[in-house]
Amino acid sequence: MNGWHVPDDLRAAYLDGGLPEAAAMSVEVHVASCQGCQAAFPVQEEWLEESWAAIADVVDRPAPRPLTRGLTALGMPEHVAVFLAATPGLTRSWLLGVAGALGFAVAAAHAADRSMLVFLAVAPVLPLLGIAAAYGARVDALYEVASAAPISGGRVLLLRAMAVLVAALLVTGAATPALPAFTAAWLLPSLALTGAALALGPLLAPHRASALLAAGWLAAVPAGREAVFGAPAQAAYAMALIPFVYLGARRWNRL
Amino acid sequence: MTPDSDAALLAAVAEGRLEALRVLHHRHAPWLRARLARRCGDPDLVQSALQDTFVAVWQDAGRYRPSEGAAGAWLWTIAIRKLVSALRGRPAPVAAEAAVTESAEDLVLRAVEHGDLGTALNRLSPELRAAIRATVLDGLTVKEAARLLGVPEGTVKTRVMRAKAQLRELLT
């Protein structure tokens, strides 16, 4: 600089707050750009190390996964978002599974005289597959970790089921325009089946409940398009959803 | 640019080198802390503003342009704004000022040392001085200064105007 530096007595007066404003301002402006005067400020080693440790702790934290960031941006609490994104391998596997099965169903529906029965039969089952794959000792590599975590198994299942459902509905919904009218008919049966799978949660492991319901559903479909997807049947699915939603909400609040 | 200059260290931080941030922290934290403490009497708020400052440096070191001035001045602009946001609407607790007991002799000496402007500045009331300090020296906007001082924006504007008028009067 220009040879002038903050004298020791001036710095001491500055540090103890007794320096008149004009002098303090001149000290501050000089110190901001003079390395020697910056270094002359007294350092409490202990404070400096503690202060650095706190910063390093924040800075060194792993960056959140893109999925976690996206979910928090949508307003989801951070711990839930981290939890949902914690098993990316699993997420990919069921998402791919759902997409693959759906693609197959769409192709089949187009090949077979556009009856759509295949699509309509398969679409509601897809979220069930996802739920079966979402939780349980058999499929989850993190099952033991999750069991030990301070979050109940039921809540884990519901959270993952909800994630699966949203993803499956988005994928299936995206495929719907690929087919002509009548295609939204899968939605209510799908929700009803999912609700039933969750309601069976306390009685049956998710993969058993899902297998049972899927088998029942596929057995019922040959009864005919009108019987399975017609207005009365749709109304029944909607009615069936009500207790499931109620049960789910009650269990959620208890967890 | 020597390898341990502030500019080189900031460039290294921008590349994600934690060690460079550590050197910067050890070099700048002490004086930044003292300067923040003059503007806020609550040591916890000062500490948290200081921490936020270096976290922000970690994220934004790439924005520093050596051509725009010393790194220390750049760090200060971040630190003072972090202090303003750490306050979250509360006024800054006034920094404890040691009683200034100056003899007549000291006053005369100081007038010689700092000239008329220094004397004039020191004769401003503490409120007017704080307004000048926040807007002129710290370069805060009127809005930020209002948050720092805990007064409405209009009041900051009036105080800055009054302070300037008073300085003009004292200097002519």
GROMACS .gro file of C-alpha atoms in nm:
model
  427
    1MET     CA    1   0.000   0.000   0.000
    2ASN     CA    2   0.119   0.352   0.066
    3GLY     CA    3   0.327   0.280   0.372
    4TRP     CA    4   0.066   0.380   0.627
    5HIS     CA    5  -0.067   0.108   0.855
    6VAL     CA    6  -0.305   0.104   1.147
    7PRO     CA    7  -0.094   0.179   1.458
    8ASP     CA    8  -0.137  -0.061   1.748
    9ASP     CA    9  -0.301   0.192   1.981
   10LEU     CA   10  -0.553   0.290   1.715
   11ARG     CA   11  -0.643  -0.077   1.656
   12ALA     CA   12  -0.678  -0.135   2.030
   13ALA     CA   13  -0.915   0.162   2.060
   14TYR     CA   14  -1.108   0.036   1.756
   15LEU     CA   15  -1.146  -0.313   1.901
   16ASP     CA   16  -1.275  -0.191   2.232
   17GLY     CA   17  -1.529   0.032   2.071
   18GLY     CA   18  -1.396   0.360   2.201
   19LEU     CA   19  -1.269   0.499   1.874
   20PRO     CA   20  -1.459   0.800   1.738
   21GLU     CA   21  -1.649   0.732   1.420
   22ALA     CA   22  -1.431   0.913   1.172
   23ALA     CA   23  -1.120   0.732   1.288
   24ALA     CA   24  -1.304   0.398   1.298
   25MET     CA   25  -1.420   0.446   0.941
   26SER     CA   26  -1.069   0.516   0.824
   27VAL     CA   27  -0.943   0.205   1.003
   28GLU     CA   28  -1.214  -0.007   0.843
   29VAL     CA   29  -1.155   0.116   0.491
   30HIS     CA   30  -0.782   0.058   0.523
   31VAL     CA   31  -0.810  -0.287   0.682
   32ALA     CA   32  -1.045  -0.414   0.412
   33SER     CA   33  -0.764  -0.394   0.158
   34CYS     CA   34  -0.443  -0.426   0.360
   35GLN     CA   35  -0.325  -0.779   0.426
   36GLY     CA   36  -0.071  -0.674   0.687
   37CYS     CA   37  -0.330  -0.489   0.895
   38GLN     CA   38  -0.575  -0.776   0.859
   39ALA     CA   39  -0.316  -1.014   0.998
   40ALA     CA   40  -0.247  -0.777   1.288
   41PHE     CA   41  -0.596  -0.831   1.431
   42PRO     CA   42  -0.576  -1.042   1.746
   43VAL     CA   43  -0.674  -1.406   1.688
   44GLN     CA   44  -0.825  -1.636   1.945
   45GLU     CA   45  -0.707  -1.971   1.812
   46GLU     CA   46  -0.981  -2.167   1.985
   47TRP     CA   47  -1.258  -1.945   1.850
   48LEU     CA   48  -1.106  -1.953   1.502
   49GLU     CA   49  -1.091  -2.333   1.490
   50GLU     CA   50  -1.445  -2.373   1.626
   51SER     CA   51  -1.578  -2.119   1.384
   52TRP     CA   52  -1.401  -2.294   1.096
   53ALA     CA   53  -1.529  -2.636   1.205
   54ALA     CA   54  -1.887  -2.506   1.192
   55ILE     CA   55  -1.834  -2.372   0.839
   56ALA     CA   56  -1.656  -2.686   0.717
   57ASP     CA   57  -1.944  -2.890   0.852
   58VAL     CA   58  -2.199  -2.701   0.643
   59VAL     CA   59  -1.981  -2.680   0.333
   60ASP     CA   60  -1.870  -3.042   0.342
   61ARG     CA   61  -2.221  -3.185   0.360
   62PRO     CA   62  -2.297  -3.397   0.053
   63ALA     CA   63  -2.506  -3.214  -0.203
   64PRO     CA   64  -2.866  -3.337  -0.209
   65ARG     CA   65  -2.961  -3.568  -0.494
   66PRO     CA   66  -3.143  -3.403  -0.785
   67LEU     CA   67  -3.460  -3.596  -0.693
   68THR     CA   68  -3.443  -3.470  -0.335
   69ARG     CA   69  -3.388  -3.114  -0.454
   70GLY     CA   70  -3.684  -3.139  -0.692
   71LEU     CA   71  -3.914  -3.274  -0.423
   72THR     CA   72  -3.814  -3.008  -0.170
   73ALA     CA   73  -3.869  -2.745  -0.438
   74LEU     CA   74  -4.225  -2.878  -0.468
   75GLY     CA   75  -4.278  -2.810  -0.099
   76MET     CA   76  -4.206  -3.153   0.050
   77PRO     CA   77  -4.035  -3.150   0.391
   78GLU     CA   78  -3.665  -3.221   0.349
   79HIS     CA   79  -3.650  -3.535   0.564
   80VAL     CA   80  -3.932  -3.698   0.365
   81ALA     CA   81  -3.768  -3.607   0.036
   82VAL     CA   82  -3.434  -3.748   0.150
   83PHE     CA   83  -3.610  -4.062   0.263
   84LEU     CA   84  -3.792  -4.116  -0.065
   85ALA     CA   85  -3.478  -4.065  -0.268
   86ALA     CA   86  -3.268  -4.281  -0.037
   87THR     CA   87  -3.308  -4.600  -0.239
   88PRO     CA   88  -3.242  -4.486  -0.594
   89GLY     CA   89  -3.172  -4.839  -0.721
   90LEU     CA   90  -3.510  -4.950  -0.602
   91THR     CA   91  -3.683  -4.642  -0.739
   92ARG     CA   92  -3.534  -4.703  -1.081
   93SER     CA   93  -3.623  -5.070  -1.076
   94TRP     CA   94  -3.992  -5.020  -1.009
   95LEU     CA   95  -4.019  -4.719  -1.232
   96LEU     CA   96  -3.862  -4.916  -1.518
   97GLY     CA   97  -4.086  -5.211  -1.433
   98VAL     CA   98  -4.399  -5.000  -1.446
   99ALA     CA   99  -4.293  -4.830  -1.769
  100GLY     CA  100  -4.199  -5.159  -1.932
  101ALA     CA  101  -4.519  -5.340  -1.838
  102LEU     CA  102  -4.719  -5.042  -1.954
  103GLY     CA  103  -4.543  -5.027  -2.288
  104PHE     CA  104  -4.619  -5.393  -2.335
  105ALA     CA  105  -4.986  -5.337  -2.250
  106VAL     CA  106  -5.018  -5.046  -2.491
  107ALA     CA  107  -4.856  -5.249  -2.769
  108ALA     CA  108  -5.085  -5.543  -2.697
  109ALA     CA  109  -5.394  -5.323  -2.699
  110HIS     CA  110  -5.302  -5.184  -3.040
  111ALA     CA  111  -5.228  -5.527  -3.185
  112ALA     CA  112  -5.547  -5.691  -3.065
  113ASP     CA  113  -5.831  -5.510  -3.245
  114ARG     CA  114  -5.794  -5.204  -3.021
  115SER     CA  115  -6.016  -5.357  -2.761
  116MET     CA  116  -5.798  -5.200  -2.492
  117LEU     CA  117  -5.902  -5.474  -2.257
  118VAL     CA  118  -5.541  -5.577  -2.214
  119PHE     CA  119  -5.436  -5.223  -2.136
  120LEU     CA  120  -5.728  -5.171  -1.901
  121ALA     CA  121  -5.655  -5.498  -1.723
  122VAL     CA  122  -5.282  -5.434  -1.682
  123ALA     CA  123  -5.281  -5.065  -1.599
  124PRO     CA  124  -5.449  -5.092  -1.256
  125VAL     CA  125  -5.213  -5.371  -1.151
  126LEU     CA  126  -4.895  -5.174  -1.219
  127PRO     CA  127  -4.900  -4.963  -0.904
  128LEU     CA  128  -4.955  -5.287  -0.711
  129LEU     CA  129  -4.631  -5.426  -0.853
  130GLY     CA  130  -4.460  -5.109  -0.747
  131ILE     CA  131  -4.595  -5.135  -0.396
  132ALA     CA  132  -4.493  -5.498  -0.367
  133ALA     CA  133  -4.144  -5.388  -0.464
  134ALA     CA  134  -4.146  -5.086  -0.240
  135TYR     CA  135  -4.111  -5.240   0.101
  136GLY     CA  136  -4.025  -5.558   0.281
  137ALA     CA  137  -3.726  -5.769   0.379
  138ARG     CA  138  -3.737  -5.958   0.049
  139VAL     CA  139  -3.693  -5.667  -0.190
  140ASP     CA  140  -3.544  -5.380   0.002
  141ALA     CA  141  -3.167  -5.374   0.034
  142LEU     CA  142  -3.210  -5.106   0.299
  143TYR     CA  143  -3.476  -5.297   0.490
  144GLU     CA  144  -3.262  -5.348   0.799
  145VAL     CA  145  -3.148  -4.988   0.801
  146ALA     CA  146  -3.506  -4.872   0.759
  147SER     CA  147  -3.627  -5.098   1.039
  148ALA     CA  148  -3.377  -4.946   1.276
  149ALA     CA  149  -3.459  -4.590   1.170
  150PRO     CA  150  -3.679  -4.379   1.397
  151ILE     CA  151  -3.972  -4.407   1.158
  152SER     CA  152  -4.234  -4.679   1.181
  153GLY     CA  153  -4.265  -4.952   0.920
  154GLY     CA  154  -4.622  -4.852   0.842
  155ARG     CA  155  -4.521  -4.499   0.768
  156VAL     CA  156  -4.238  -4.620   0.546
  157LEU     CA  157  -4.484  -4.834   0.350
  158LEU     CA  158  -4.737  -4.554   0.312
  159LEU     CA  159  -4.474  -4.303   0.210
  160ARG     CA  160  -4.324  -4.534  -0.049
  161ALA     CA  161  -4.665  -4.647  -0.169
  162MET     CA  162  -4.762  -4.288  -0.222
  163ALA     CA  163  -4.441  -4.224  -0.414
  164VAL     CA  164  -4.501  -4.535  -0.624
  165LEU     CA  165  -4.861  -4.438  -0.688
  166VAL     CA  166  -4.778  -4.086  -0.798
  167ALA     CA  167  -4.504  -4.212  -1.030
  168ALA     CA  168  -4.714  -4.497  -1.168
  169LEU     CA  169  -5.014  -4.271  -1.225
  170LEU     CA  170  -4.794  -4.019  -1.406
  171VAL     CA  171  -4.644  -4.287  -1.631
  172THR     CA  172  -4.979  -4.452  -1.699
  173GLY     CA  173  -5.146  -4.115  -1.747
  174ALA     CA  174  -4.880  -4.022  -2.000
  175ALA     CA  175  -4.961  -4.339  -2.197
  176THR     CA  176  -5.336  -4.276  -2.196
  177PRO     CA  177  -5.341  -4.034  -2.493
  178ALA     CA  178  -5.179  -4.313  -2.697
  179LEU     CA  179  -5.513  -4.491  -2.685
  180PRO     CA  180  -5.862  -4.384  -2.794
  181ALA     CA  181  -6.153  -4.299  -2.562
  182PHE     CA  182  -6.257  -4.504  -2.260
  183THR     CA  183  -5.898  -4.517  -2.142
  184ALA     CA  184  -5.937  -4.327  -1.816
  185ALA     CA  185  -6.142  -4.624  -1.694
  186TRP     CA  186  -5.833  -4.780  -1.536
  187LEU     CA  187  -5.784  -4.498  -1.289
  188LEU     CA  188  -6.046  -4.580  -1.024
  189PRO     CA  189  -5.984  -4.957  -1.020
  190SER     CA  190  -5.617  -4.881  -0.989
  191LEU     CA  191  -5.669  -4.655  -0.689
  192ALA     CA  192  -5.908  -4.903  -0.529
  193LEU     CA  193  -5.660  -5.190  -0.569
  194THR     CA  194  -5.379  -4.982  -0.426
  195GLY     CA  195  -5.594  -4.876  -0.134
  196ALA     CA  196  -5.686  -5.236  -0.068
  197ALA     CA  197  -5.321  -5.342  -0.077
  198LEU     CA  198  -5.236  -5.078   0.180
  199ALA     CA  199  -5.536  -5.163   0.396
  200LEU     CA  200  -5.419  -5.525   0.401
  201GLY     CA  201  -5.081  -5.402   0.523
  202PRO     CA  202  -5.123  -5.504   0.888
  203LEU     CA  203  -5.238  -5.854   0.786
  204LEU     CA  204  -5.020  -5.944   0.491
  205ALA     CA  205  -4.674  -5.856   0.369
  206PRO     CA  206  -4.704  -5.606   0.082
  207HIS     CA  207  -4.587  -5.847  -0.186
  208ARG     CA  208  -4.843  -6.112  -0.074
  209ALA     CA  209  -5.128  -5.861  -0.059
  210SER     CA  210  -5.036  -5.727  -0.401
  211ALA     CA  211  -5.012  -6.073  -0.556
  212LEU     CA  212  -5.348  -6.171  -0.410
  213LEU     CA  213  -5.522  -5.858  -0.533
  214ALA     CA  214  -5.362  -5.872  -0.876
  215ALA     CA  215  -5.470  -6.232  -0.918
  216GLY     CA  216  -5.822  -6.146  -0.808
  217TRP     CA  217  -5.836  -5.852  -1.046
  218LEU     CA  218  -5.707  -6.046  -1.347
  219ALA     CA  219  -5.956  -6.324  -1.271
  220ALA     CA  220  -6.239  -6.070  -1.267
  221VAL     CA  221  -6.149  -5.893  -1.592
  222PRO     CA  222  -6.271  -6.172  -1.829
  223ALA     CA  223  -6.623  -6.112  -1.690
  224GLY     CA  224  -6.646  -5.852  -1.964
  225ARG     CA  225  -6.569  -5.492  -2.035
  226GLU     CA  226  -6.903  -5.357  -1.928
  227ALA     CA  227  -6.916  -5.556  -1.603
  228VAL     CA  228  -6.566  -5.458  -1.494
  229PHE     CA  229  -6.534  -5.104  -1.632
  230GLY     CA  230  -6.895  -4.986  -1.670
  231ALA     CA  231  -7.051  -4.708  -1.470
  232PRO     CA  232  -7.184  -4.924  -1.181
  233ALA     CA  233  -6.846  -5.089  -1.138
  234GLN     CA  234  -6.672  -4.750  -1.143
  235ALA     CA  235  -6.908  -4.622  -0.874
  236ALA     CA  236  -6.826  -4.928  -0.664
  237TYR     CA  237  -6.452  -4.861  -0.695
  238ALA     CA  238  -6.505  -4.503  -0.587
  239MET     CA  239  -6.711  -4.617  -0.288
  240ALA     CA  240  -6.445  -4.869  -0.194
  241LEU     CA  241  -6.185  -4.597  -0.193
  242ILE     CA  242  -6.356  -4.403   0.086
  243PRO     CA  243  -6.281  -4.645   0.373
  244PHE     CA  244  -5.929  -4.695   0.243
  245VAL     CA  245  -5.860  -4.325   0.244
  246TYR     CA  246  -6.012  -4.298   0.590
  247LEU     CA  247  -5.812  -4.592   0.725
  248GLY     CA  248  -5.496  -4.463   0.564
  249ALA     CA  249  -5.541  -4.115   0.708
  250ARG     CA  250  -5.611  -4.254   1.054
  251ARG     CA  251  -5.310  -4.479   1.048
  252TRP     CA  252  -5.096  -4.196   0.915
  253ASN     CA  253  -5.195  -3.973   1.205
  254ARG     CA  254  -5.123  -4.246   1.455
  255LEU     CA  255  -4.777  -4.320   1.320
  256MET     CA  256  -0.097  -1.334  -0.870
  257THR     CA  257   0.100  -1.518  -0.602
  258PRO     CA  258  -0.041  -1.857  -0.505
  259ASP     CA  259  -0.146  -1.742  -0.157
  260SER     CA  260  -0.302  -1.410  -0.262
  261ASP     CA  261  -0.669  -1.366  -0.183
  262ALA     CA  262  -0.759  -1.367  -0.551
  263ALA     CA  263  -0.575  -1.696  -0.610
  264LEU     CA  264  -0.737  -1.849  -0.303
  265LEU     CA  265  -1.083  -1.742  -0.417
  266ALA     CA  266  -1.015  -1.896  -0.757
  267ALA     CA  267  -0.917  -2.219  -0.581
  268VAL     CA  268  -1.234  -2.206  -0.370
  269ALA     CA  269  -1.434  -2.166  -0.690
  270GLU     CA  270  -1.278  -2.495  -0.804
  271GLY     CA  271  -1.402  -2.657  -0.485
  272ARG     CA  272  -1.083  -2.663  -0.278
  273LEU     CA  273  -1.181  -2.658   0.088
  274GLU     CA  274  -0.826  -2.593   0.206
  275ALA     CA  275  -0.826  -2.258   0.025
  276LEU     CA  276  -1.146  -2.158   0.203
  277ARG     CA  277  -0.981  -2.248   0.532
  278VAL     CA  278  -0.686  -2.019   0.462
  279LEU     CA  279  -0.924  -1.737   0.365
  280HIS     CA  280  -1.128  -1.793   0.679
  281HIS     CA  281  -0.824  -1.784   0.906
  282ARG     CA  282  -0.699  -1.472   0.734
  283HIS     CA  283  -1.021  -1.272   0.726
  284ALA     CA  284  -1.250  -1.395   1.002
  285PRO     CA  285  -1.083  -1.196   1.285
  286TRP     CA  286  -1.117  -0.850   1.131
  287LEU     CA  287  -1.457  -0.926   0.976
  288ARG     CA  288  -1.578  -1.032   1.319
  289ALA     CA  289  -1.449  -0.711   1.480
  290ARG     CA  290  -1.609  -0.499   1.210
  291LEU     CA  291  -1.942  -0.681   1.238
  292ALA     CA  292  -1.931  -0.652   1.616
  293ARG     CA  293  -1.919  -0.273   1.583
  294ARG     CA  294  -2.253  -0.289   1.404
  295CYS     CA  295  -2.429  -0.547   1.616
  296GLY     CA  296  -2.398  -0.601   1.988
  297ASP     CA  297  -2.519  -0.962   1.983
  298PRO     CA  298  -2.216  -1.195   1.951
  299ASP     CA  299  -2.435  -1.490   1.841
  300LEU     CA  300  -2.577  -1.295   1.549
  301VAL     CA  301  -2.227  -1.182   1.452
  302GLN     CA  302  -2.106  -1.541   1.467
  303SER     CA  303  -2.391  -1.668   1.253
  304ALA     CA  304  -2.347  -1.387   0.999
  305LEU     CA  305  -1.978  -1.473   0.979
  306GLN     CA  306  -2.052  -1.840   0.922
  307ASP     CA  307  -2.308  -1.756   0.651
  308THR     CA  308  -2.049  -1.532   0.490
  309PHE     CA  309  -1.796  -1.811   0.438
  310VAL     CA  310  -2.063  -2.057   0.329
  311ALA     CA  311  -2.168  -1.799   0.069
  312VAL     CA  312  -1.804  -1.755  -0.035
  313TRP     CA  313  -1.782  -2.132  -0.085
  314GLN     CA  314  -2.079  -2.119  -0.318
  315ASP     CA  315  -2.011  -1.789  -0.496
  316ALA     CA  316  -1.632  -1.754  -0.502
  317GLY     CA  317  -1.650  -1.768  -0.882
  318ARG     CA  318  -1.828  -1.433  -0.883
  319TYR     CA  319  -1.531  -1.244  -0.742
  320ARG     CA  320  -1.355  -1.026  -0.999
  321PRO     CA  321  -1.012  -0.905  -0.885
  322SER     CA  322  -1.053  -0.602  -1.114
  323GLU     CA  323  -1.342  -0.479  -0.902
  324GLY     CA  324  -1.137  -0.427  -0.590
  325ALA     CA  325  -0.970  -0.597  -0.296
  326ALA     CA  326  -1.100  -0.935  -0.186
  327GLY     CA  327  -1.135  -0.800   0.168
  328ALA     CA  328  -1.381  -0.534   0.052
  329TRP     CA  329  -1.574  -0.798  -0.143
  330LEU     CA  330  -1.591  -1.022   0.164
  331TRP     CA  331  -1.719  -0.730   0.368
  332THR     CA  332  -2.006  -0.661   0.126
  333ILE     CA  333  -2.111  -1.024   0.175
  334ALA     CA  334  -2.064  -1.015   0.552
  335ILE     CA  335  -2.268  -0.699   0.609
  336ARG     CA  336  -2.553  -0.837   0.398
  337LYS     CA  337  -2.544  -1.167   0.587
  338LEU     CA  338  -2.569  -0.965   0.907
  339VAL     CA  339  -2.872  -0.783   0.769
  340SER     CA  340  -3.041  -1.113   0.682
  341ALA     CA  341  -2.943  -1.273   1.013
  342LEU     CA  342  -3.138  -0.994   1.183
  343ARG     CA  343  -3.460  -1.098   1.007
  344GLY     CA  344  -3.644  -0.777   1.075
  345ARG     CA  345  -3.521  -0.724   1.429
  346PRO     CA  346  -3.307  -0.416   1.475
  347ALA     CA  347  -2.943  -0.486   1.546
  348PRO     CA  348  -2.873  -0.465   1.918
  349VAL     CA  349  -2.655  -0.160   1.952
  350ALA     CA  350  -2.288  -0.239   1.988
  351ALA     CA  351  -2.160  -0.146   2.329
  352GLU     CA  352  -1.952   0.168   2.291
  353ALA     CA  353  -1.690   0.226   2.547
  354ALA     CA  354  -1.732   0.565   2.700
  355VAL     CA  355  -1.522   0.810   2.509
  356THR     CA  356  -1.347   1.030   2.755
  357GLU     CA  357  -1.128   1.266   2.571
  358SER     CA  358  -0.942   1.548   2.722
  359ALA     CA  359  -0.945   1.886   2.555
  360GLU     CA  360  -0.591   1.816   2.455
  361ASP     CA  361  -0.690   1.492   2.281
  362LEU     CA  362  -0.966   1.674   2.098
  363VAL     CA  363  -0.728   1.931   1.963
  364LEU     CA  364  -0.478   1.665   1.864
  365ARG     CA  365  -0.748   1.464   1.690
  366ALA     CA  366  -0.866   1.767   1.499
  367VAL     CA  367  -0.512   1.805   1.374
  368GLU     CA  368  -0.486   1.434   1.300
  369HIS     CA  369  -0.810   1.393   1.108
  370GLY     CA  370  -0.884   1.742   0.992
  371ASP     CA  371  -1.220   1.913   0.986
  372LEU     CA  372  -1.412   1.628   0.825
  373GLY     CA  373  -1.319   1.391   1.106
  374THR     CA  374  -1.427   1.640   1.369
  375ALA     CA  375  -1.747   1.710   1.183
  376LEU     CA  376  -1.828   1.339   1.152
  377ASN     CA  377  -1.764   1.284   1.518
  378ARG     CA  378  -1.998   1.565   1.610
  379LEU     CA  379  -2.292   1.403   1.434
  380SER     CA  380  -2.544   1.237   1.662
  381PRO     CA  381  -2.502   0.856   1.686
  382GLU     CA  382  -2.821   0.798   1.480
  383LEU     CA  383  -2.702   1.016   1.194
  384ARG     CA  384  -2.357   0.863   1.204
  385ALA     CA  385  -2.500   0.512   1.193
  386ALA     CA  386  -2.710   0.607   0.888
  387ILE     CA  387  -2.406   0.749   0.709
  388ARG     CA  388  -2.196   0.450   0.802
  389ALA     CA  389  -2.451   0.198   0.673
  390THR     CA  390  -2.521   0.374   0.344
  391VAL     CA  391  -2.189   0.536   0.255
  392LEU     CA  392  -1.918   0.323   0.416
  393ASP     CA  393  -2.091  -0.017   0.407
  394GLY     CA  394  -2.262   0.055   0.076
  395LEU     CA  395  -2.598  -0.083   0.184
  396THR     CA  396  -2.917   0.013   0.003
  397VAL     CA  397  -3.166   0.224   0.196
  398LYS     CA  398  -3.379  -0.089   0.244
  399GLU     CA  399  -3.089  -0.292   0.386
  400ALA     CA  400  -2.979  -0.005   0.608
  401ALA     CA  401  -3.335   0.021   0.740
  402ARG     CA  402  -3.327  -0.346   0.837
  403LEU     CA  403  -2.986  -0.317   0.997
  404LEU     CA  404  -3.079  -0.012   1.202
  405GLY     CA  405  -3.434  -0.121   1.275
  406VAL     CA  406  -3.597   0.197   1.149
  407PRO     CA  407  -3.830   0.262   0.852
  408GLU     CA  408  -3.675   0.333   0.512
  409GLY     CA  409  -3.805   0.689   0.518
  410THR     CA  410  -3.622   0.752   0.842
  411VAL     CA  411  -3.295   0.626   0.694
  412LYS     CA  412  -3.335   0.865   0.401
  413THR     CA  413  -3.410   1.161   0.627
  414ARG     CA  414  -3.118   1.080   0.854
  415VAL     CA  415  -2.875   1.054   0.565
  416MET     CA  416  -3.003   1.386   0.429
  417ARG     CA  417  -2.977   1.554   0.768
  418ALA     CA  418  -2.631   1.412   0.827
  419LYS     CA  419  -2.512   1.544   0.491
  420ALA     CA  420  -2.666   1.884   0.558
  421GLN     CA  421  -2.504   1.897   0.898
  422LEU     CA  422  -2.166   1.795   0.761
  423ARG     CA  423  -2.192   2.063   0.495
  424GLU     CA  424  -2.272   2.320   0.760
  425LEU     CA  425  -1.989   2.212   0.986
  426LEU     CA  426  -1.741   2.221   0.702
  427THR     CA  427  -1.821   2.566   0.568
   0.00000   0.00000   0.00000
